[in-house]
Tab-separated table of C-alpha atoms in Angstrom:
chain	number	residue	atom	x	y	z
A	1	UNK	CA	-162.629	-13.892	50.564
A	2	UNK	CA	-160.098	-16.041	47.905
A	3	UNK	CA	-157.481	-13.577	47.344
A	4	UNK	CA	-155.978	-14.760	43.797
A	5	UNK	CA	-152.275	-13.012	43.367
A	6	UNK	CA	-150.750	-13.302	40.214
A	7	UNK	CA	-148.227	-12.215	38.397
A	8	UNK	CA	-149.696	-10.067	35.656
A	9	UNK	CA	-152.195	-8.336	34.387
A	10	UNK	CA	-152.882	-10.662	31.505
A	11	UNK	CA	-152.995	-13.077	34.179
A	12	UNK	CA	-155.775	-11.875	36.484
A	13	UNK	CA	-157.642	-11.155	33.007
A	14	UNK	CA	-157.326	-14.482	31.957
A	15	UNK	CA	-158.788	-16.284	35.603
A	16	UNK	CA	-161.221	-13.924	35.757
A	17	UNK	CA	-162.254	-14.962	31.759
A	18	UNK	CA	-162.228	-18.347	32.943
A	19	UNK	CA	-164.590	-18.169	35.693
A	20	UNK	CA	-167.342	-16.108	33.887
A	21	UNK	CA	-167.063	-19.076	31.154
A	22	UNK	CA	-167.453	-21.961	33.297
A	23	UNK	CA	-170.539	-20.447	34.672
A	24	UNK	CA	-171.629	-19.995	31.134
A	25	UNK	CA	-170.553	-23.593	30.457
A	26	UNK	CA	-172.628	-25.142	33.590
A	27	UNK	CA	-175.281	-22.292	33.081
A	28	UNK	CA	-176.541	-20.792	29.889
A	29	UNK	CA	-178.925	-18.239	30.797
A	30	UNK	CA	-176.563	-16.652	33.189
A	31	UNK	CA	-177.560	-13.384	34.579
A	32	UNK	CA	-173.969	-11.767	34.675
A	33	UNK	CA	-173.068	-8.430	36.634
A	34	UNK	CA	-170.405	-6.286	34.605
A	35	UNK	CA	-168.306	-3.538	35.179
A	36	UNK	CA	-166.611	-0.891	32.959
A	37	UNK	CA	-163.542	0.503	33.107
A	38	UNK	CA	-159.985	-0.292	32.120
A	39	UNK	CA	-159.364	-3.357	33.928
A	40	UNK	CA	-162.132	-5.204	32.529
A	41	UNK	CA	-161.121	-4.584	28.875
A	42	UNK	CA	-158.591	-7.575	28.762
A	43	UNK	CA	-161.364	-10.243	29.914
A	44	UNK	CA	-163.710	-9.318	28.461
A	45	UNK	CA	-161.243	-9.321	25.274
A	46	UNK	CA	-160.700	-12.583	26.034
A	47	UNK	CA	-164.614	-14.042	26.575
A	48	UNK	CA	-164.814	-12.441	22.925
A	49	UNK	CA	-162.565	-15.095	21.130
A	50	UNK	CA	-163.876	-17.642	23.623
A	51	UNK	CA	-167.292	-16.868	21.859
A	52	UNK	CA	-166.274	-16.803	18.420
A	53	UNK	CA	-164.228	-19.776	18.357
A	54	UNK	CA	-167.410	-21.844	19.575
A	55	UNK	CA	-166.718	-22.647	23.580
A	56	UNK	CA	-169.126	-20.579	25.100
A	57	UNK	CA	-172.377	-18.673	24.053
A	58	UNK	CA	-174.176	-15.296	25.383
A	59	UNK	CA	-177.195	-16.632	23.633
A	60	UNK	CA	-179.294	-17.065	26.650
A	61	UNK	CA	-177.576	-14.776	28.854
A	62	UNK	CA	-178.602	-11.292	30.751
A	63	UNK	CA	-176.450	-8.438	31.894
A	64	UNK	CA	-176.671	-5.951	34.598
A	65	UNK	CA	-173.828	-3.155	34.512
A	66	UNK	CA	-173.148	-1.584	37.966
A	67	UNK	CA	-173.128	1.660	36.655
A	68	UNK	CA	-173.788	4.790	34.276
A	69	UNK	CA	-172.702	8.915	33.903
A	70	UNK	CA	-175.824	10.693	34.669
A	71	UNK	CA	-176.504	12.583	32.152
A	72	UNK	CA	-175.353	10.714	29.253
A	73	UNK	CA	-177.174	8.723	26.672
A	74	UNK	CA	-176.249	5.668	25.874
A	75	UNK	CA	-174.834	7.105	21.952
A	76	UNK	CA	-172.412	9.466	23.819
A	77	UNK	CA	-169.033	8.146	23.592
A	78	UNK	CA	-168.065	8.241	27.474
A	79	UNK	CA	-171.255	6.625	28.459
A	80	UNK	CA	-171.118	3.046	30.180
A	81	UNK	CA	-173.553	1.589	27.608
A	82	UNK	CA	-171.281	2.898	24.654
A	83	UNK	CA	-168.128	1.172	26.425
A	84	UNK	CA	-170.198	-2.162	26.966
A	85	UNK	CA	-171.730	-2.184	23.276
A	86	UNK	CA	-168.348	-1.132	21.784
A	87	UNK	CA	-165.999	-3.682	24.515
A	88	UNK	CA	-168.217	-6.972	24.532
A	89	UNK	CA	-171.649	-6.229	22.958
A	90	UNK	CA	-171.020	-5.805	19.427
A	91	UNK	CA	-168.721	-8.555	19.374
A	92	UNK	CA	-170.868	-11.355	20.876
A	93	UNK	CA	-174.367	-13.699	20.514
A	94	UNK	CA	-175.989	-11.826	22.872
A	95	UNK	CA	-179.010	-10.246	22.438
A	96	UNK	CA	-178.810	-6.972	23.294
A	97	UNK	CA	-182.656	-6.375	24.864
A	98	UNK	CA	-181.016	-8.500	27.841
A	99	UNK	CA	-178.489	-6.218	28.070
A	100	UNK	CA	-179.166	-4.064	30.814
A	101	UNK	CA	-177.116	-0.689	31.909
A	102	UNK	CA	-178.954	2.166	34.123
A	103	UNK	CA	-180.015	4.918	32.138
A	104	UNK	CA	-177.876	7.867	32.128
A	105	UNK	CA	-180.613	9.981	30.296
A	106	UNK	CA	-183.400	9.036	32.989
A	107	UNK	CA	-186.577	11.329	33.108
A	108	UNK	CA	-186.918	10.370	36.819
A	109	UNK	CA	-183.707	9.001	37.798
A	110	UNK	CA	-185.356	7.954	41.351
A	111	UNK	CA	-187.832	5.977	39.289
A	112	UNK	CA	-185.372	4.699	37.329
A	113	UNK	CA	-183.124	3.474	40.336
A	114	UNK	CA	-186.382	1.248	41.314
A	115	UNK	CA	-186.495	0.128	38.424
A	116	UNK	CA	-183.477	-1.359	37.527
A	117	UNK	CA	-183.708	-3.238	41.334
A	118	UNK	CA	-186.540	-4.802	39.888
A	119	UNK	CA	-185.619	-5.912	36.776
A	120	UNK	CA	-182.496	-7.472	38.282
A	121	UNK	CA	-184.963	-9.143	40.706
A	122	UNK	CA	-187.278	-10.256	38.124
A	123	UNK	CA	-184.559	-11.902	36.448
A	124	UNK	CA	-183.656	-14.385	39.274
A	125	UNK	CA	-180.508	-12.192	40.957
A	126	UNK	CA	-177.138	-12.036	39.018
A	127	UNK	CA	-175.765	-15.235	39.631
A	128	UNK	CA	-171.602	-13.804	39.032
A	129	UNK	CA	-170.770	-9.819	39.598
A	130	UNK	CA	-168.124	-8.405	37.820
A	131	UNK	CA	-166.173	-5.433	39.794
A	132	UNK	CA	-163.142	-3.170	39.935
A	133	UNK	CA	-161.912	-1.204	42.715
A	134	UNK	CA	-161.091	2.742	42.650
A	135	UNK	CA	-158.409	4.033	44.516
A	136	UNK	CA	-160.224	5.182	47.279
A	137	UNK	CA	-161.886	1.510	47.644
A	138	UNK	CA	-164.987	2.782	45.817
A	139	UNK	CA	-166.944	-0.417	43.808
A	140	UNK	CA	-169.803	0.352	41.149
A	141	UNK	CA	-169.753	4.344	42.043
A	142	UNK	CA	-170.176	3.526	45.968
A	143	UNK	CA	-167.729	6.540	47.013
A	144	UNK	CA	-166.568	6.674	50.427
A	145	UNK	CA	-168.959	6.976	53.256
A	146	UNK	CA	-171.877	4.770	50.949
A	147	UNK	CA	-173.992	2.920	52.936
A	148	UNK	CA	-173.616	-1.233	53.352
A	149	UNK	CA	-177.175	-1.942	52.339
A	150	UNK	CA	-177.174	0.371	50.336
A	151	UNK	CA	-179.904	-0.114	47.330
A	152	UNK	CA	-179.300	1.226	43.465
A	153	UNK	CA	-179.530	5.352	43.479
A	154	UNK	CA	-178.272	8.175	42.174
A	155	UNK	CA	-174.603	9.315	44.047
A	156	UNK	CA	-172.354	11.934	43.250
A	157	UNK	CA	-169.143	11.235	42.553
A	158	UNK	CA	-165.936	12.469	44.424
A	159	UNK	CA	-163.191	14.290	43.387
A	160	UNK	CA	-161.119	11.908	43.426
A	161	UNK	CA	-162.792	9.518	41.075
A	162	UNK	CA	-163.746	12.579	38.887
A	163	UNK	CA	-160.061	13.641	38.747
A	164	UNK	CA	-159.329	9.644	37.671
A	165	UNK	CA	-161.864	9.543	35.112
A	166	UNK	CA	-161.116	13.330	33.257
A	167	UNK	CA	-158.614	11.378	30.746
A	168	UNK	CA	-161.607	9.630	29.325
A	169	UNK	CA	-162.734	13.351	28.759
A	170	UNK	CA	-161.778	15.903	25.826
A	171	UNK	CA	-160.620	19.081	27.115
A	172	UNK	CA	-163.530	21.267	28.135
A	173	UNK	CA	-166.151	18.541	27.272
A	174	UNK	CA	-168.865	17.829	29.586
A	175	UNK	CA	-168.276	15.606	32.362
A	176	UNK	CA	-171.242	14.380	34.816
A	177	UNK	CA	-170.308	14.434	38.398
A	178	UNK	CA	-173.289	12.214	39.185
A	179	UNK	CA	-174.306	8.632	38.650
A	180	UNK	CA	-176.686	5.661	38.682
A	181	UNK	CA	-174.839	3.006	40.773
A	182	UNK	CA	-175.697	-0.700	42.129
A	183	UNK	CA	-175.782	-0.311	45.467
A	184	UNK	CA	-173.700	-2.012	47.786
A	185	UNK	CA	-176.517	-4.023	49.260
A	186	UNK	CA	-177.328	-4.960	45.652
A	187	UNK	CA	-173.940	-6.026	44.632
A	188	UNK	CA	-174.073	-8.477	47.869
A	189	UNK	CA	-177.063	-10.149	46.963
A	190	UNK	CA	-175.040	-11.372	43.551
A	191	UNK	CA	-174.330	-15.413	44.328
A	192	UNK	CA	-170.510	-14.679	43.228
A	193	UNK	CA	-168.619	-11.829	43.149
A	194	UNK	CA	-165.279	-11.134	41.260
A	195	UNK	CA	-163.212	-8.527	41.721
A	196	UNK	CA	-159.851	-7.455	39.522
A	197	UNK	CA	-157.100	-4.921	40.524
A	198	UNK	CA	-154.080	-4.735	38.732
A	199	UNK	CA	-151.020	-2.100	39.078
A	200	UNK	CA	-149.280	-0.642	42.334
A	201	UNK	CA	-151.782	2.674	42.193
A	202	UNK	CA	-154.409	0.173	43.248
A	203	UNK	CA	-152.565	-1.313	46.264
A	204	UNK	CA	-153.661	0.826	49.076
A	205	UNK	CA	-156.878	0.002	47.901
A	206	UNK	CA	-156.796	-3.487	47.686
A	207	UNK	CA	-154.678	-3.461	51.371
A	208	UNK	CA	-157.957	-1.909	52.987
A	209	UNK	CA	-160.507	-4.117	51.103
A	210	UNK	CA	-158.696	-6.790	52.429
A	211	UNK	CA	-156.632	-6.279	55.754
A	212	UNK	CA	-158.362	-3.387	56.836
A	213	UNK	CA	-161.810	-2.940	59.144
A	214	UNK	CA	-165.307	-3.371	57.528
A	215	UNK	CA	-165.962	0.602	56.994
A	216	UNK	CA	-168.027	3.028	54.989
A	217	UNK	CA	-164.425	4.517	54.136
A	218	UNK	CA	-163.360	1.622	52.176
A	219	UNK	CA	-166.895	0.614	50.249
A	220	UNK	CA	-165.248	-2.764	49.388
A	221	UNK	CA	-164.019	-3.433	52.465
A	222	UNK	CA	-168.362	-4.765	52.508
A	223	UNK	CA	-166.605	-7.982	50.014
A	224	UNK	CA	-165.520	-9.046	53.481
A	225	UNK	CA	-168.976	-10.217	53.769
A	226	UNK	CA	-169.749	-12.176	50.863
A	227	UNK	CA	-169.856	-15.754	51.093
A	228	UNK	CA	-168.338	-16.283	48.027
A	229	UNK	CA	-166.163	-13.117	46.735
A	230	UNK	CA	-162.623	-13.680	44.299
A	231	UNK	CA	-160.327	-11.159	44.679
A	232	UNK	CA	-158.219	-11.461	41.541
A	233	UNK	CA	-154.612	-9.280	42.087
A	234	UNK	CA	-151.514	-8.828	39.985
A	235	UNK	CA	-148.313	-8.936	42.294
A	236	UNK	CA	-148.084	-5.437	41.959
A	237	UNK	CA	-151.849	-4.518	43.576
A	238	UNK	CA	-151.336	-6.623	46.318
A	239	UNK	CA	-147.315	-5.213	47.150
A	240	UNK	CA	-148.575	-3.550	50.355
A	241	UNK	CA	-150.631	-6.934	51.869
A	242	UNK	CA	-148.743	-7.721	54.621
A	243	UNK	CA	-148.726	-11.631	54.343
A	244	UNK	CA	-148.303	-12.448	50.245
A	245	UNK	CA	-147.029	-16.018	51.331
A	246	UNK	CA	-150.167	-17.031	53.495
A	247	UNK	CA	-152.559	-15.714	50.942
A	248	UNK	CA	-150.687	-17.703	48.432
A	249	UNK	CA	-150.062	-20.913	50.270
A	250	UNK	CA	-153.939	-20.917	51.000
A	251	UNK	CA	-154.437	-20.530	47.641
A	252	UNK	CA	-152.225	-23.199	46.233
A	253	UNK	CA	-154.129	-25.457	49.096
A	254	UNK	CA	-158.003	-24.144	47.479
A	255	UNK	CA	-156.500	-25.690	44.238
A	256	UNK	CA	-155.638	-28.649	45.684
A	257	UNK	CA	-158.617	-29.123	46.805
A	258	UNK	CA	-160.536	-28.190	43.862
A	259	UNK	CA	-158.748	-30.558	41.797
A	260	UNK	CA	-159.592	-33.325	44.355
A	261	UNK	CA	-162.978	-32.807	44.659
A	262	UNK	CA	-163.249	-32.961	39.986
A	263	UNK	CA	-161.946	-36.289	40.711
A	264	UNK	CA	-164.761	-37.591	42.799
């Protein structure tokens, strides 16, 4: 793992920008994993003016979201495919038939769950995977005890992640307590992963992905076995890591480094 600490929120919004725009830049049809939720909002906020003002282009590119309500169609307001269309989407070059979220209206969700595997297959593998991290470690909709090769499915959702979802929810309006999620053995197979936390309610979280043992308990703890996962932190999200100055002295060494190796 690189574990990235900075000091904001607009901060780990803006690196995280960054890196899903060089690998625009180097390669235009991209096939880009993307998450919802409220820590994405800010980067992909900023990819947005990136776009418009000319430096990069979804023209080429294909998306894969981790996620979707089941139950929900993509017009209903709390649905993942609203959030994308009305977040990025809409404001972007891309072309929204290669824009791909699992469908929370399904017929056959099992079929469906197949499906999307081999779509994302079909399209070469998603080549950088956007993710967030619940409080209870959970990435995608991969609640605790979710399997490490685990493949896309349908999972229920705990309480705990239905309790910190309800504010997206009107009073007494319907809210799934089942999804379509990536799997955790799908999300691996992305060549780059990038996750964002931001805000002390995500520190225990973030301590266990990190520190803690590879276990079903913590699903992201399983980034501890990607070959090439960013873990993008405010100060805040990483307060209860237990060595902040070795993460960040390695860190400021990977930049040296990286800035040696443009010059060759």
């Amino acid at each position: 793992m690189q574990i990235v600490i900075l000091d904001d929120a607009a901060q780990v919004a803006a690196y995280g920008a960054n890196i899903f725009a060089k690998q625009l830049l180097k390669k235009p049809a991209s096939v880009l994993g993307l998450a919802t939720g409220s820590t994405p909002v800010a980067l992909y906020q900023q990819l947005i003016e990136k776009n418009k003002a000319g430096d990069i282009s979804f023209s080429q590119a294909t998306t894969f979201n981790l996620d979707e309500y089941l139950g929900l169609t993509g017009e209903h307001p709390q649905s993942y495919r609203y959030f994308m269309n009305e977040q990025l989407f809409n404001h972007v070059d891309i072309d929204k038939q290669n824009t791909h979220v699992p469908p929370g209206d399904a017929v056959n969700p099992l079929v469906a769950c197949t499906e999307y595997e081999q779509k994302i297959t079909a399209a070469g593998g998603v080549d950088v995977q956007l993710l967030g991290i619940g409080r209870n470690g959970h990435i995608g909709f991969n609640e605790p005890s979710s399997g490490l090769t685990s493949r896309t499915r349908v999972k229920t959702l705990t309480k705990a992640t239905i309790e910190d979802n309800a504010r997206f929810f009107a009073e007494g309006e319907y809210q799934p307590h089942l999804s379509i999620t990536m799997g955790i053995g799908t999300i691996l197979e992305a060549k780059k992963v990038v996750l964002l936390a931001t805000g002390a309610s995500k520190a225990d979280a973030v301590h266990s992905m990190v520190e803690g043992p590879l276990m079903a308990k913590c699903p992201a703890s399983a980034l501890q076995l990607h070959k090439d996962a960013v873990i993008i932190i405010d100060k805040a999200a990483a307060s209860k890591l237990e060595d902040l100055e070795f993460y960040q002295h390695i860190e400021a060494e990977n930049q040296k480094l990286q800035a040696h190796l443009a010059t060759l």
